[in-house]
Each structure stands twice: as structure tokens, then as C-alpha cells.
Short mmCIF file of C-alpha atoms in Angstrom, two decimals:
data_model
loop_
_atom_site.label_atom_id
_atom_site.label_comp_id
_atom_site.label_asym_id
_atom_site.label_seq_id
_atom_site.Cartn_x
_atom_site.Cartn_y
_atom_site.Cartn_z
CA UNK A 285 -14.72 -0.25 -11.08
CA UNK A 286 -12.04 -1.95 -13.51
CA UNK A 287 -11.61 -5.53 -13.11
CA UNK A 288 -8.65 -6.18 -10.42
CA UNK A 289 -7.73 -9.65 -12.02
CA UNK A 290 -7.70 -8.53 -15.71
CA UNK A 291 -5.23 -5.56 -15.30
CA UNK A 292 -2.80 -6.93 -12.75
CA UNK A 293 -1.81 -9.85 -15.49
CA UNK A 294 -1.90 -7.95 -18.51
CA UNK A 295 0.96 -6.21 -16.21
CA UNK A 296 2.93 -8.86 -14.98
CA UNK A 297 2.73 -10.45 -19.26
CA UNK A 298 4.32 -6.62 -19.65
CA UNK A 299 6.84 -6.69 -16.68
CA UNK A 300 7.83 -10.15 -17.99
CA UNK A 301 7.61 -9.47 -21.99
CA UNK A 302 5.13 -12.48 -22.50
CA UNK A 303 2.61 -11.38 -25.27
CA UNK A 304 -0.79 -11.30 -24.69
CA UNK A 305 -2.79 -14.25 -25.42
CA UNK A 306 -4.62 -12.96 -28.40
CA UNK A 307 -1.62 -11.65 -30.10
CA UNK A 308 0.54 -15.14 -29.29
CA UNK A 309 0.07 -16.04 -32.95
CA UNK A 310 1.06 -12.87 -34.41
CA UNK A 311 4.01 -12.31 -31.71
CA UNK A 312 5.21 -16.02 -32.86
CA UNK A 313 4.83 -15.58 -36.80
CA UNK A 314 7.26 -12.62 -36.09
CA UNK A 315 9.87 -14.15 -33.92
CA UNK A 316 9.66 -18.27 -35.47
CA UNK A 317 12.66 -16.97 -37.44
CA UNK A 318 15.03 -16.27 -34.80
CA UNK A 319 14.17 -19.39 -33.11
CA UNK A 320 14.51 -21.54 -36.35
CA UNK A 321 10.38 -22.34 -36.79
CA UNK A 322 9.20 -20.99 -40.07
CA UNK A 323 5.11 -20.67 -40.65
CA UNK A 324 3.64 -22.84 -43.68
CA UNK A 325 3.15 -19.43 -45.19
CA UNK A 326 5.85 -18.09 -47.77
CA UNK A 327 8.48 -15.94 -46.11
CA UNK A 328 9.60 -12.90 -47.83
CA UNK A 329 13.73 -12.66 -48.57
CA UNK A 330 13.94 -10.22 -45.78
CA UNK A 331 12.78 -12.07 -42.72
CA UNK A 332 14.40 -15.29 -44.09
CA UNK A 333 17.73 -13.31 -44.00
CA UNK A 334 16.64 -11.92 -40.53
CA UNK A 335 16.06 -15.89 -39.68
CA UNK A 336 19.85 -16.46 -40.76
CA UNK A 337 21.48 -13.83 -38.84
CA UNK A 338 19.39 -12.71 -35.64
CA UNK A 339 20.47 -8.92 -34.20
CA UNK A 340 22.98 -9.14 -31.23
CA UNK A 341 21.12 -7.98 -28.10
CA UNK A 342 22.77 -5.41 -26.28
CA UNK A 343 23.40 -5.80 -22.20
CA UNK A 344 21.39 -3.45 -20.10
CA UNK A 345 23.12 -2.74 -16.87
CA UNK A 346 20.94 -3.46 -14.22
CA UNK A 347 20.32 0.09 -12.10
CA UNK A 348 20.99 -0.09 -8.44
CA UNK A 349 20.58 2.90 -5.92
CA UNK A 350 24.06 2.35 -4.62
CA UNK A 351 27.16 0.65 -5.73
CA UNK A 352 26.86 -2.70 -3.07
CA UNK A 353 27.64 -6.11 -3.64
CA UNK A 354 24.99 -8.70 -1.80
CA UNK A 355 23.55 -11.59 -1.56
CA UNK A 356 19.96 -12.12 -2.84
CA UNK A 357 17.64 -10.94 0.02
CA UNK A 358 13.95 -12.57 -0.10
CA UNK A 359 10.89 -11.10 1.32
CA UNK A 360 8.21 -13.47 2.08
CA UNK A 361 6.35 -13.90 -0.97
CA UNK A 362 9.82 -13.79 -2.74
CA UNK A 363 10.09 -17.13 -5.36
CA UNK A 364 12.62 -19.69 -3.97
CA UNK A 365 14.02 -19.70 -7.31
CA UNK A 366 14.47 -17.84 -10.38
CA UNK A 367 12.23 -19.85 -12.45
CA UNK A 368 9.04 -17.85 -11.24
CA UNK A 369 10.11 -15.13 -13.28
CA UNK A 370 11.17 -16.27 -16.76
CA UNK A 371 13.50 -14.50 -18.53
CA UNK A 372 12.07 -12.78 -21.33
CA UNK A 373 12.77 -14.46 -24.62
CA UNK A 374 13.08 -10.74 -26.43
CA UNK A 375 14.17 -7.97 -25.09
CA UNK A 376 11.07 -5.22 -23.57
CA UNK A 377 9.56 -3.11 -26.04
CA UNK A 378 10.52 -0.03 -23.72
CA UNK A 379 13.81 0.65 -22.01
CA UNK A 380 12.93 1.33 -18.50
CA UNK A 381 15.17 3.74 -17.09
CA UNK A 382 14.86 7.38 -14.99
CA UNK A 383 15.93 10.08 -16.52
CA UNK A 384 17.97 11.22 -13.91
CA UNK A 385 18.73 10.31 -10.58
CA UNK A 386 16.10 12.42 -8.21
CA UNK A 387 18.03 14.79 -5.68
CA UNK A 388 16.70 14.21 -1.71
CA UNK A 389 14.59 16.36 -0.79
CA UNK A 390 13.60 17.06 2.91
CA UNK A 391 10.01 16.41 4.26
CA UNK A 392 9.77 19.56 6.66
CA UNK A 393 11.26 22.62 4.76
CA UNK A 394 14.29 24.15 6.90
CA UNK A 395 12.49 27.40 7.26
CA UNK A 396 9.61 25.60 8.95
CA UNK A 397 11.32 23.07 11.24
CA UNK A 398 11.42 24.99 14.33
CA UNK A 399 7.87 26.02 14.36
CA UNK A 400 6.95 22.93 15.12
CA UNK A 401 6.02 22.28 19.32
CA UNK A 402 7.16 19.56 21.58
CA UNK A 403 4.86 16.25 20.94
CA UNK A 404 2.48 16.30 23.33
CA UNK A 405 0.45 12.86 25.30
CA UNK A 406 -2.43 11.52 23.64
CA UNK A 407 -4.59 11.89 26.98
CA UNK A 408 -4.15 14.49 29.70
CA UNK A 409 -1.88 12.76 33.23
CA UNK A 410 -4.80 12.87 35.10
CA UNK A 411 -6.45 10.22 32.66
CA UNK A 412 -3.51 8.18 32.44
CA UNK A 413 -3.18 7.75 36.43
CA UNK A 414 -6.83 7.43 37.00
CA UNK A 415 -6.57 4.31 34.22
CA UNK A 416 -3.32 2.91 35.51
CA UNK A 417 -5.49 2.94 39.69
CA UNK A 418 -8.59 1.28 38.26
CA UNK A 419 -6.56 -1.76 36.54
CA UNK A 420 -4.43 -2.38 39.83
CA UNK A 421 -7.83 -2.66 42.05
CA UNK A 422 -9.55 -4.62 39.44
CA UNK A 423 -9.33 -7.44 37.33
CA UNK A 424 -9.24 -5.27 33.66
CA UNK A 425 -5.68 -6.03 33.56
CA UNK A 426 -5.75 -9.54 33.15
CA UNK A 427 -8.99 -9.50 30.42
CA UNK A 428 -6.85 -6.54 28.59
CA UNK A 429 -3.55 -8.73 27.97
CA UNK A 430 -5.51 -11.28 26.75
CA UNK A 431 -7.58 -9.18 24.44
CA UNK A 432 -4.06 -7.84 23.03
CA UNK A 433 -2.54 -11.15 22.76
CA UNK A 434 -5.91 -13.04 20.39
CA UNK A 435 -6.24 -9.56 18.58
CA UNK A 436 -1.82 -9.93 17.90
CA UNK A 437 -2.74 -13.59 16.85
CA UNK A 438 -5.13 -12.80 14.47
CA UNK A 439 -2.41 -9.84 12.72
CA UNK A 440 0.61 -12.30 13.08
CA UNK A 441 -1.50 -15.04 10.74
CA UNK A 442 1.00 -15.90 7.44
CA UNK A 443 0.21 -15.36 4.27
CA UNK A 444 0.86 -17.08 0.86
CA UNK A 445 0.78 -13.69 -1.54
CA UNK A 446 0.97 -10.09 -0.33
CA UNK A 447 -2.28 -8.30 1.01
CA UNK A 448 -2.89 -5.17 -0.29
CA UNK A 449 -5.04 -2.71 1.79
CA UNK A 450 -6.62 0.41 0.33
CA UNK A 451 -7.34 3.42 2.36
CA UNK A 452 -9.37 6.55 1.25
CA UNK A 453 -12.54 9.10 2.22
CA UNK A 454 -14.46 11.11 1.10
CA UNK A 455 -13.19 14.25 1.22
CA UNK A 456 -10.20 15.45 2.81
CA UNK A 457 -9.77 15.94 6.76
CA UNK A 458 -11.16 12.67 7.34
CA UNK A 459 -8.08 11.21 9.16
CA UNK A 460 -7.70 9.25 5.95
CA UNK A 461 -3.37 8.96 6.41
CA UNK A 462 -3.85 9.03 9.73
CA UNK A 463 -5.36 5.94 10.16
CA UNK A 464 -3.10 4.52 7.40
CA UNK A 465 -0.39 5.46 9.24
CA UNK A 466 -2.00 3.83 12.54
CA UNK A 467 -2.60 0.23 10.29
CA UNK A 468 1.01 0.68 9.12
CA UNK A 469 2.83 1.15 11.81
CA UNK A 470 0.61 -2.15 13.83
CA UNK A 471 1.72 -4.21 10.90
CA UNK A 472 5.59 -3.27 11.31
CA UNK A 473 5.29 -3.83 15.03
CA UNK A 474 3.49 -7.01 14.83
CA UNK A 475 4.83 -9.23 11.61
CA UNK A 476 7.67 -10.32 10.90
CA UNK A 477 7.73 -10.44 7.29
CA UNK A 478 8.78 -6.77 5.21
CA UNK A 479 5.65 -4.10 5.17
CA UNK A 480 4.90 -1.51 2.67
CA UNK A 481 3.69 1.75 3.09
CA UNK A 482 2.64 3.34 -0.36
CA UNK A 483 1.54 7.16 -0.85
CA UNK A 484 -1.01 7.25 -4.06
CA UNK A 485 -1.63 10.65 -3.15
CA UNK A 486 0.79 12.73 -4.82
CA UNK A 487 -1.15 16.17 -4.24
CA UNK A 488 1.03 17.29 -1.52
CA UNK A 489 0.40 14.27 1.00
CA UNK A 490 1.42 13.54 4.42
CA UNK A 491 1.87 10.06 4.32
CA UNK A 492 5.65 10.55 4.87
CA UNK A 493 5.37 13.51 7.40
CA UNK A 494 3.30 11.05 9.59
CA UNK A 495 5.90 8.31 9.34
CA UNK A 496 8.37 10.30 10.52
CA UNK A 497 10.37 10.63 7.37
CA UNK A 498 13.04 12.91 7.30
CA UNK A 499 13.69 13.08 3.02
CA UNK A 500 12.23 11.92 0.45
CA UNK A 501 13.90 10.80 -3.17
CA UNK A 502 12.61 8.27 -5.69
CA UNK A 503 8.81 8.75 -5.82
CA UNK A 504 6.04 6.12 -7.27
CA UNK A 505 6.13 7.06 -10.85
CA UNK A 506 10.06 7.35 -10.79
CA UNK A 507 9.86 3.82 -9.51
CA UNK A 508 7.52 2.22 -12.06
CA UNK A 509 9.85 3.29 -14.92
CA UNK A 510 12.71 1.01 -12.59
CA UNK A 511 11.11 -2.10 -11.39
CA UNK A 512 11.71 -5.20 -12.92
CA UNK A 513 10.65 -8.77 -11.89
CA UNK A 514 14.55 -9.50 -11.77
CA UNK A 515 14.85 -7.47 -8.81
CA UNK A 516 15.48 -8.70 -5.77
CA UNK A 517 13.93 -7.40 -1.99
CA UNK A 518 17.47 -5.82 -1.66
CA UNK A 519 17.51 -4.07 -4.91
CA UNK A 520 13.68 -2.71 -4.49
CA UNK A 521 14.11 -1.67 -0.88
CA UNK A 522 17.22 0.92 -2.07
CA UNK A 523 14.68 3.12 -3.53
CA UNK A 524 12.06 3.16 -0.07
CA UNK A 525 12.42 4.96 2.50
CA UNK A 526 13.14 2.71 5.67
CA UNK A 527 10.93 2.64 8.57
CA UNK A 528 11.23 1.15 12.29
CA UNK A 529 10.07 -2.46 12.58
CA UNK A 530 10.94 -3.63 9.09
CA UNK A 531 9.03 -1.42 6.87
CA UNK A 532 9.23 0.94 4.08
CA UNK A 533 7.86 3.35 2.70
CA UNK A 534 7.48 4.49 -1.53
CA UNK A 535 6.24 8.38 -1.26
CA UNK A 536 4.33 9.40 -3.88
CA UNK A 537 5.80 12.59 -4.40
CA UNK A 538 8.62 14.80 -2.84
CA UNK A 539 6.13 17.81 -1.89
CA UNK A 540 6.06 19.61 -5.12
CA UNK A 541 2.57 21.09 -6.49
CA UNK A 542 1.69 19.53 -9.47
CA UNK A 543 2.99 15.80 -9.21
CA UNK A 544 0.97 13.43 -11.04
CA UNK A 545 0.24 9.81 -10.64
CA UNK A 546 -1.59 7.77 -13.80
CA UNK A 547 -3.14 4.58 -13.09
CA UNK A 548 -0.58 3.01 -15.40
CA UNK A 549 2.47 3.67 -13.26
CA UNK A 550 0.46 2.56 -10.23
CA UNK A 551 -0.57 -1.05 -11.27
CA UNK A 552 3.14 -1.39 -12.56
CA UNK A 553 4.18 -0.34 -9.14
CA UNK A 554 1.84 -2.45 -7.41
CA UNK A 555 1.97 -5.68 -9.48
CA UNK A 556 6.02 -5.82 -9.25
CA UNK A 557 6.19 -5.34 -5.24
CA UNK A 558 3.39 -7.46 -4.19
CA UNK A 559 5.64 -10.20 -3.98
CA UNK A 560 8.31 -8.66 -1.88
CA UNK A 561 6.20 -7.26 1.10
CA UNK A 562 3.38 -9.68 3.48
CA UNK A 563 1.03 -6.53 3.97
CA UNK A 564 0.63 -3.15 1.91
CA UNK A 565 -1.22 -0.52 3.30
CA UNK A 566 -1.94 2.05 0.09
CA UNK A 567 -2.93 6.09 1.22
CA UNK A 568 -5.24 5.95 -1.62
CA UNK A 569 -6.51 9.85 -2.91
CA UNK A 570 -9.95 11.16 -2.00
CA UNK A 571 -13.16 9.43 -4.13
CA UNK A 572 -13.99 9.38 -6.31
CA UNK A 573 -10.00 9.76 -7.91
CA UNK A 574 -9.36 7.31 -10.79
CA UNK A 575 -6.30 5.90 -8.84
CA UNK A 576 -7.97 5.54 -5.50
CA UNK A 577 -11.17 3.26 -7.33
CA UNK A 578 -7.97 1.43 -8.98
CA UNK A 579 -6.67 0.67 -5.55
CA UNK A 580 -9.91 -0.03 -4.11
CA UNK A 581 -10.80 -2.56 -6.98
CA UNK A 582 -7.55 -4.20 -6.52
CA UNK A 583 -7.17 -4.52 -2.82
CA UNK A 584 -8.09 -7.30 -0.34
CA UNK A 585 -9.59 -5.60 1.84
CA UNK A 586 -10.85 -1.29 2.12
CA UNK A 587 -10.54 1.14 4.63
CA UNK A 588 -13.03 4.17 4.38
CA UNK A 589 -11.98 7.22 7.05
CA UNK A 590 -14.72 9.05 8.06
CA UNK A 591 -14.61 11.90 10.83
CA UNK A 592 -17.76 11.29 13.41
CA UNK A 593 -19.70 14.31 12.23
CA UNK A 594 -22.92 14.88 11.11
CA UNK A 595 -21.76 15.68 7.71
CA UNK A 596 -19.30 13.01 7.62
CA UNK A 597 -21.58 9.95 8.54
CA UNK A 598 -24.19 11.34 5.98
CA UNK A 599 -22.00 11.11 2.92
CA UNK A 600 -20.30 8.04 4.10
CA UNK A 601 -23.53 6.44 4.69
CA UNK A 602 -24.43 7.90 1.06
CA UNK A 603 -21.31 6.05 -0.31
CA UNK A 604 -22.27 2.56 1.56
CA UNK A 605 -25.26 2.72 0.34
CA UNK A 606 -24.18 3.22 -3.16
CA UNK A 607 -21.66 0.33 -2.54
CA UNK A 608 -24.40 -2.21 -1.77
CA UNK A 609 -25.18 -2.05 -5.07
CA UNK A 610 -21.90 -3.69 -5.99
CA UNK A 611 -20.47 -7.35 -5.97
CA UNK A 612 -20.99 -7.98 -2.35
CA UNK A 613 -17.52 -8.78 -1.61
CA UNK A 614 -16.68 -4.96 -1.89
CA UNK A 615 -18.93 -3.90 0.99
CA UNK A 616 -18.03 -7.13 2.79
CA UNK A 617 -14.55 -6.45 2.60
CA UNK A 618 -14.39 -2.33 3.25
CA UNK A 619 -14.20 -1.25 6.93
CA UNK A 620 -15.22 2.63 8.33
CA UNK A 621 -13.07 3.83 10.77
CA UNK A 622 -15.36 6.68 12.57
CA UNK A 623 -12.47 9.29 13.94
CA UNK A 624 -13.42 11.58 16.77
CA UNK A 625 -11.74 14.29 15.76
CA UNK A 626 -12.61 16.29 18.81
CA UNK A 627 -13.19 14.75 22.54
CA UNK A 628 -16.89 16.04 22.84
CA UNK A 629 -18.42 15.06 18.67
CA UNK A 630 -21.02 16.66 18.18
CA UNK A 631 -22.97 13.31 17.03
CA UNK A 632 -23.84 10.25 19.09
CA UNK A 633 -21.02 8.11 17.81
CA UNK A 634 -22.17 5.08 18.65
CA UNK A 635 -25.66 5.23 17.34
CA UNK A 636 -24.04 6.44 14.01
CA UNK A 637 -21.49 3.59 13.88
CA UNK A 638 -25.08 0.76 14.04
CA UNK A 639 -26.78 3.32 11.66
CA UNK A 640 -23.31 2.17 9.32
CA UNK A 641 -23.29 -1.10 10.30
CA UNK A 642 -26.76 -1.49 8.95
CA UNK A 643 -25.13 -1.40 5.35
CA UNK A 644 -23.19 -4.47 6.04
CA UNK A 645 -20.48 -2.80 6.23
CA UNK A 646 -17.43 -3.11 9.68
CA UNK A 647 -17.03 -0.21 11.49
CA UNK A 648 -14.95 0.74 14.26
CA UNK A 649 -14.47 4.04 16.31
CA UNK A 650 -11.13 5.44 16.92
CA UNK A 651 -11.55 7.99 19.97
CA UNK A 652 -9.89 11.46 19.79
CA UNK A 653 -6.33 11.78 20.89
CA UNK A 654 -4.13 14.86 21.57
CA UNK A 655 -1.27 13.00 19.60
CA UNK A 656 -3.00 12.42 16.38
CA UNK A 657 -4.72 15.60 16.39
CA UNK A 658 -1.49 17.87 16.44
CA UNK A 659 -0.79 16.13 13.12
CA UNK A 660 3.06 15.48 13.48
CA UNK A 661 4.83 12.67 13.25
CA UNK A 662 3.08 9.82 14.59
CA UNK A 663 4.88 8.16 18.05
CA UNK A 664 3.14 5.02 19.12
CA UNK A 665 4.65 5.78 23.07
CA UNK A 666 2.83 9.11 23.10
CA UNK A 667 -0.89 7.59 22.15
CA UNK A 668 -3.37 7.26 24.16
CA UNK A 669 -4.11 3.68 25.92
CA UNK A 670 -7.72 3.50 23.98
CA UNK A 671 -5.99 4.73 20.76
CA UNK A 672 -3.66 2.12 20.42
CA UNK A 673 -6.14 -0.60 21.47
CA UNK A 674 -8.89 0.91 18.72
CA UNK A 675 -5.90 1.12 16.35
CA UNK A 676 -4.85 -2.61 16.90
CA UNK A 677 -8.03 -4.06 16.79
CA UNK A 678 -8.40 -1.80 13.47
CA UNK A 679 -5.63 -3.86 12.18
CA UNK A 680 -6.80 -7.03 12.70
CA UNK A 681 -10.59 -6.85 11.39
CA UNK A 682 -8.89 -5.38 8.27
CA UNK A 683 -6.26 -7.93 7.76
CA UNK A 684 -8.81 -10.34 8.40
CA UNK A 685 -11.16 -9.36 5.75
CA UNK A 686 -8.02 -9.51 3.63
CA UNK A 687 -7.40 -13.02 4.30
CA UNK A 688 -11.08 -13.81 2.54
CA UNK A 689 -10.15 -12.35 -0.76
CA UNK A 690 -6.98 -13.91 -3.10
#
């Protein structure tokens, strides 16, 4: 896997127009003129008149979304003051501008809206009152609310730069933007700070479709050509689409077949928001995709979706296995989330999850739930009780392990 640290500053020295260290010399031989320091070396006529009368720099207009006029919003890794991130002494090599402005696109295609049925409950009624009797004549109750309130805790903890958290799988079906949507939305709900939802699947994913997105406009790659370290949370959030509880979401494409995401425009895209957002959960592409071992290389802390299946805990086991041979923070720091994607697996789930755990790697089971397995839009009111308690607890191991890494 690429080194995390190496790439992520050779982008911010390109978001901010410092040179690289190794071509410092060269980049200040060519500019001493225009700054009034001449080398010991003889200058030719040309760059001494260059020296003399330095080309005017023409003003870029800054793009914005919308025309608004506002005060400078700051997320919670946002710099107090503008000295964090210089001004570049020359102007960038590359103007970076879209094209065009992206129409809006819807997520759900007109023609197919109204096929879609009524969200149904996670677990049948019968279930729900049978739950709801046995914590009034017992003492659960009490043990539960305190469970939720250390596991909220441990998710509410601040943080000094923004945690990035990769999720993929091994092939598709796993529940893979499912369960990012699950450690998403528990985020929103429980921080206060801005959260990020990124899409680095651009092969027709359903990142936004689980949000609850309605259209979809600027995309990841129109977005990298955009950012600057300039930017304020205000200007960055125009181009997200906004979520409940304070977060946002960056799609990484607008449904079209054939949309492409390089591993360039993804480190821009990730370097330039990190700042802006507390927590960033990233719907990474199936392994072994070049952006998704990017992501997983650069992230705190790794999420790896497995369905509990025969097949599925073989090759995941497979993949753990091959990960222990690693740095040992990687396996230390990557979670498997075991989904039951029916209510009767035909595996004993639990033995499976120790048989995983034997790797030294976390894993936790999320149990099956009619809500999550009709694959719409994803309403925390309609999951089951277990569900959300799996999904919260989820949350916190992973943000956790994310608090270990810088």
C-alpha cells in the first residue's frame, strides 16, 4: 500500500503552491528575480530584464455555488486564522476550474419512483412488544441506558484533526454502504462538530440512495478541480449535499455508467476537506480497487463488510490473514462488521466472528433487519432495537481505533 504520510503532503505543498523540497533550489534560482535575490551565478539579459519588470498577475475570481454574501463559517479543525494556509507566493501551475457547472440530477429516476413500497419495521410487532414486556418486568432497562450513554461518550470524544474512516469488502453485496451509511448517520446524530460522508465508488453506487438524497450535482472529481485551501466550511459545504444532523455528503458520481475516479482527484479531495469535517466516513470500492487501498492506507481506522456466510467469512478470513502480514497497525486498526443478511445464516455466526477475531482483528455482528434489507433509504426510527445498538457500538470501536492513529 502507498505511504499515507508521503502523498497527503506532497498534496497539501500542491494545494498551497509550495515546491517540493528537492526542487526548493531550482524553484528559487527561477523566482530570486522577482523577489530582488540574484544567484552568484551569471544571469542571462533575459531573466535580468524579467527581474526588472515582474508580469502583472491576473485576479482569479473565487467560484462559489451561489451568489451569497457570509461570514467565514469554521468547522472544527478549521485554522483560527488565515496564517495556516499561506498564500502562495506564485500563482498555481494549473487553473482549477470546472468546465461547466453540472446540471442536478435526481437519485431515483422519475419512471422508477413509484415502484418503490412503503418502508417497512426492522423487526416484526410481535418482537417489538415482546422486547418492550421483558424490559418493564426486569431490570434490562436500566443496564441498557447506561450501555448507550458510555458507548455515546466514547463517539462524542473531540478531536484535534479530522478522522478519516475507510469502508470496503470484498466483493459486492456485502452490506459494504450499508454499514457506512449506519457509521454515518451515528456520527451526525451523536457529534456536534460537521460530518462527511464521501462516495469513492463511482460505479453506480448507493451511497446517496441510502442517505436519503433526493439529487445529486457536483461529484468528487468535479470537486477536486474546485477546492482550494482558501475556502472556507461555507464555501465547501455549497457543493455537498446536506444531510440531517449536520452532515454532508460529496457523491461520487450522479448515476451515470462509466464515471471514473483516479487516485489523484481523491487525495486532492481528501487532503483539502480533512480540516473542515471531525469524522469522515469514505464508501471505499470493492478490493482490491486502487482507490479503495488509497483510502485504506490513508485512514485512521478500516471497516471491512462481510455478509455471515460461508463464503463470505472464508475470503474475509483469507484477506486478514493476508493483512497480518502488514505493519501491525493496519490489522489493529480495521474492524469486520459480520452482516446477517438473512434472520436464519446459514453459518454459526458467532463461532465465525472468534474464528476472525483470532487474526487480531475487531469484529462485531450486525443482526438482520427488515429495514436494511429492503435497501431504501435508510430511517434510523424504523430499525430494529438490536440494529441500532450493534450499529452504535459499531461506531464507537471504530472511532476509537481512530483515535490511536494521527
Amino acid at each position: 500500500m502507498p505511504n499515507a504520510d508521503n502523498w497527503q503532503s506532497a498534496v497539501l505543498r500542491d494545494l498551497r503552491g509550495t515546491p517540493p523540497p528537492q526542487r526548493a533550489q531550482s524553484h528559487a534560482r527561477s523566482h530570486g528575480a522577482a523577489h530582488g535575490h540574484h544567484p552568484a551565478q551569471q544571469q542571462a539579459p533575459q531573466e535580468q530584464s524579467q527581474g526588472q519588470q515582474p508580469p502583472q498577475e491576473q485576479p482569479q475570481p473565487q467560484p462559489q455555488p451561489q451568489e451569497r454574501t457570509a461570514a467565514r463559517a469554521s468547522g472544527p479543525n478549521t485554522p483560527a486564522s488565515s496564517a495556516a494556509s499561506p498564500t502562495p507566493a506564485t500563482p498555481p501551475a494549473r487553473t482549477r476550474r470546472p468546465a461547466r457547472s453540472p446540471d442536478s440530477r435526481p437519485v431515483v429516476d422519475s419512471a422508477l419512483s413509484g415502484t418503490a413500497r412503503r418502508p417497512r419495521q426492522g423487526e416484526p410487532a410481535a418482537a417489538r412488544v415482546s422486547r418492550a414486556i421483558r424490559r418493564i418486568v426486569s431490570s434490562s432497562a436500566a443496564r441498557e441506558v447506561a450501555e448507550i450513554t458510555r458507548t455515546a461518550e466514547r463517539i462524542q470524544q473531540p478531536v484535534t484533526t479530522g478522522r478519516q474512516i475507510a469502508v470496503t469488502s470484498i466483493r459486492g453485496g456485502a452490506g459494504k454502504t450499508t454499514v457506512a451509511a449506519l457509521l454515518g448517520t451515528a456520527y451526525a446524530h451523536y457529534r456536534q462538530d460537521p460530518v462527511l460522508l464521501v462516495e469513492a465508488d463511482p460505479a453506480l453506487g448507493s451511497l446517496p440512495l441510502r442517505l436519503g438524497a433526493e439529487t445529486l450535482r457536483w461529484t468528487t472529481a468535479d470537486l477536486a478541480d474546485i477546492v482550494e485551501p482558501q475556502m472556507s466550511l461555507l464555501d465547501v459545504t455549497g457543493y455537498l449535499v446536506q444531510l440531517p444532523d449536520n452532515a454532508w455528503l460529496l457523491p461520487g458520481s450522479q448515476g451515470r455508467i462509466g464515471a471514473m475516479l483516479d487516485t489523484a482527484a481523491y487525495e486532492r479531495v481528501m487532503v483539502a476537506l480533512r480540516r473542515y469535517f471531525g469524522v469522515t466516513v469514505v464508501d471505499c470500492e470493492t478490493l482490491p480497487a486502487e482507490v479503495a487501498r488509497v483510502a485504506l492506507s490513508a485512514a485512521q481506522a478500516r471497516v471491512l463488510a462481510a455478509p455471515a456466510t460461508l463464503d463470505g467469512i472464508t475470503s474475509t478470513y483469507a484477506v486478514l490473514q493476508w493483512m497480518q502480514g502488514l505493519p501491525r497497525h493496519m490489522i489493529a486498526g480495521t474492524v469486520v462488521a459480520l452482516t446477517c443478511t438473512t434472520s436464519r445464516p446459514g453459518i454459526d455466526v458467532e463461532d465465525a466472528a472468534e474464528k476472525l477475531r483470532s487474526t487480531g482483528a475487531t469484529v462485531h455482528v450486525l443482526p438482520h433487519d427488515r429495514h436494511l434489507a429492503a435497501g431504501g433509504a435508510l430511517r434510523t426510527e424504523l430499525l430494529a432495537r438490536p440494529t441500532r445498538l450493534a450499529a452504535t457500538r459499531l461506531a464507537a470501536e471504530v472511532f476509537q481505533l481512530s483515535q490511536k492513529r494521527r
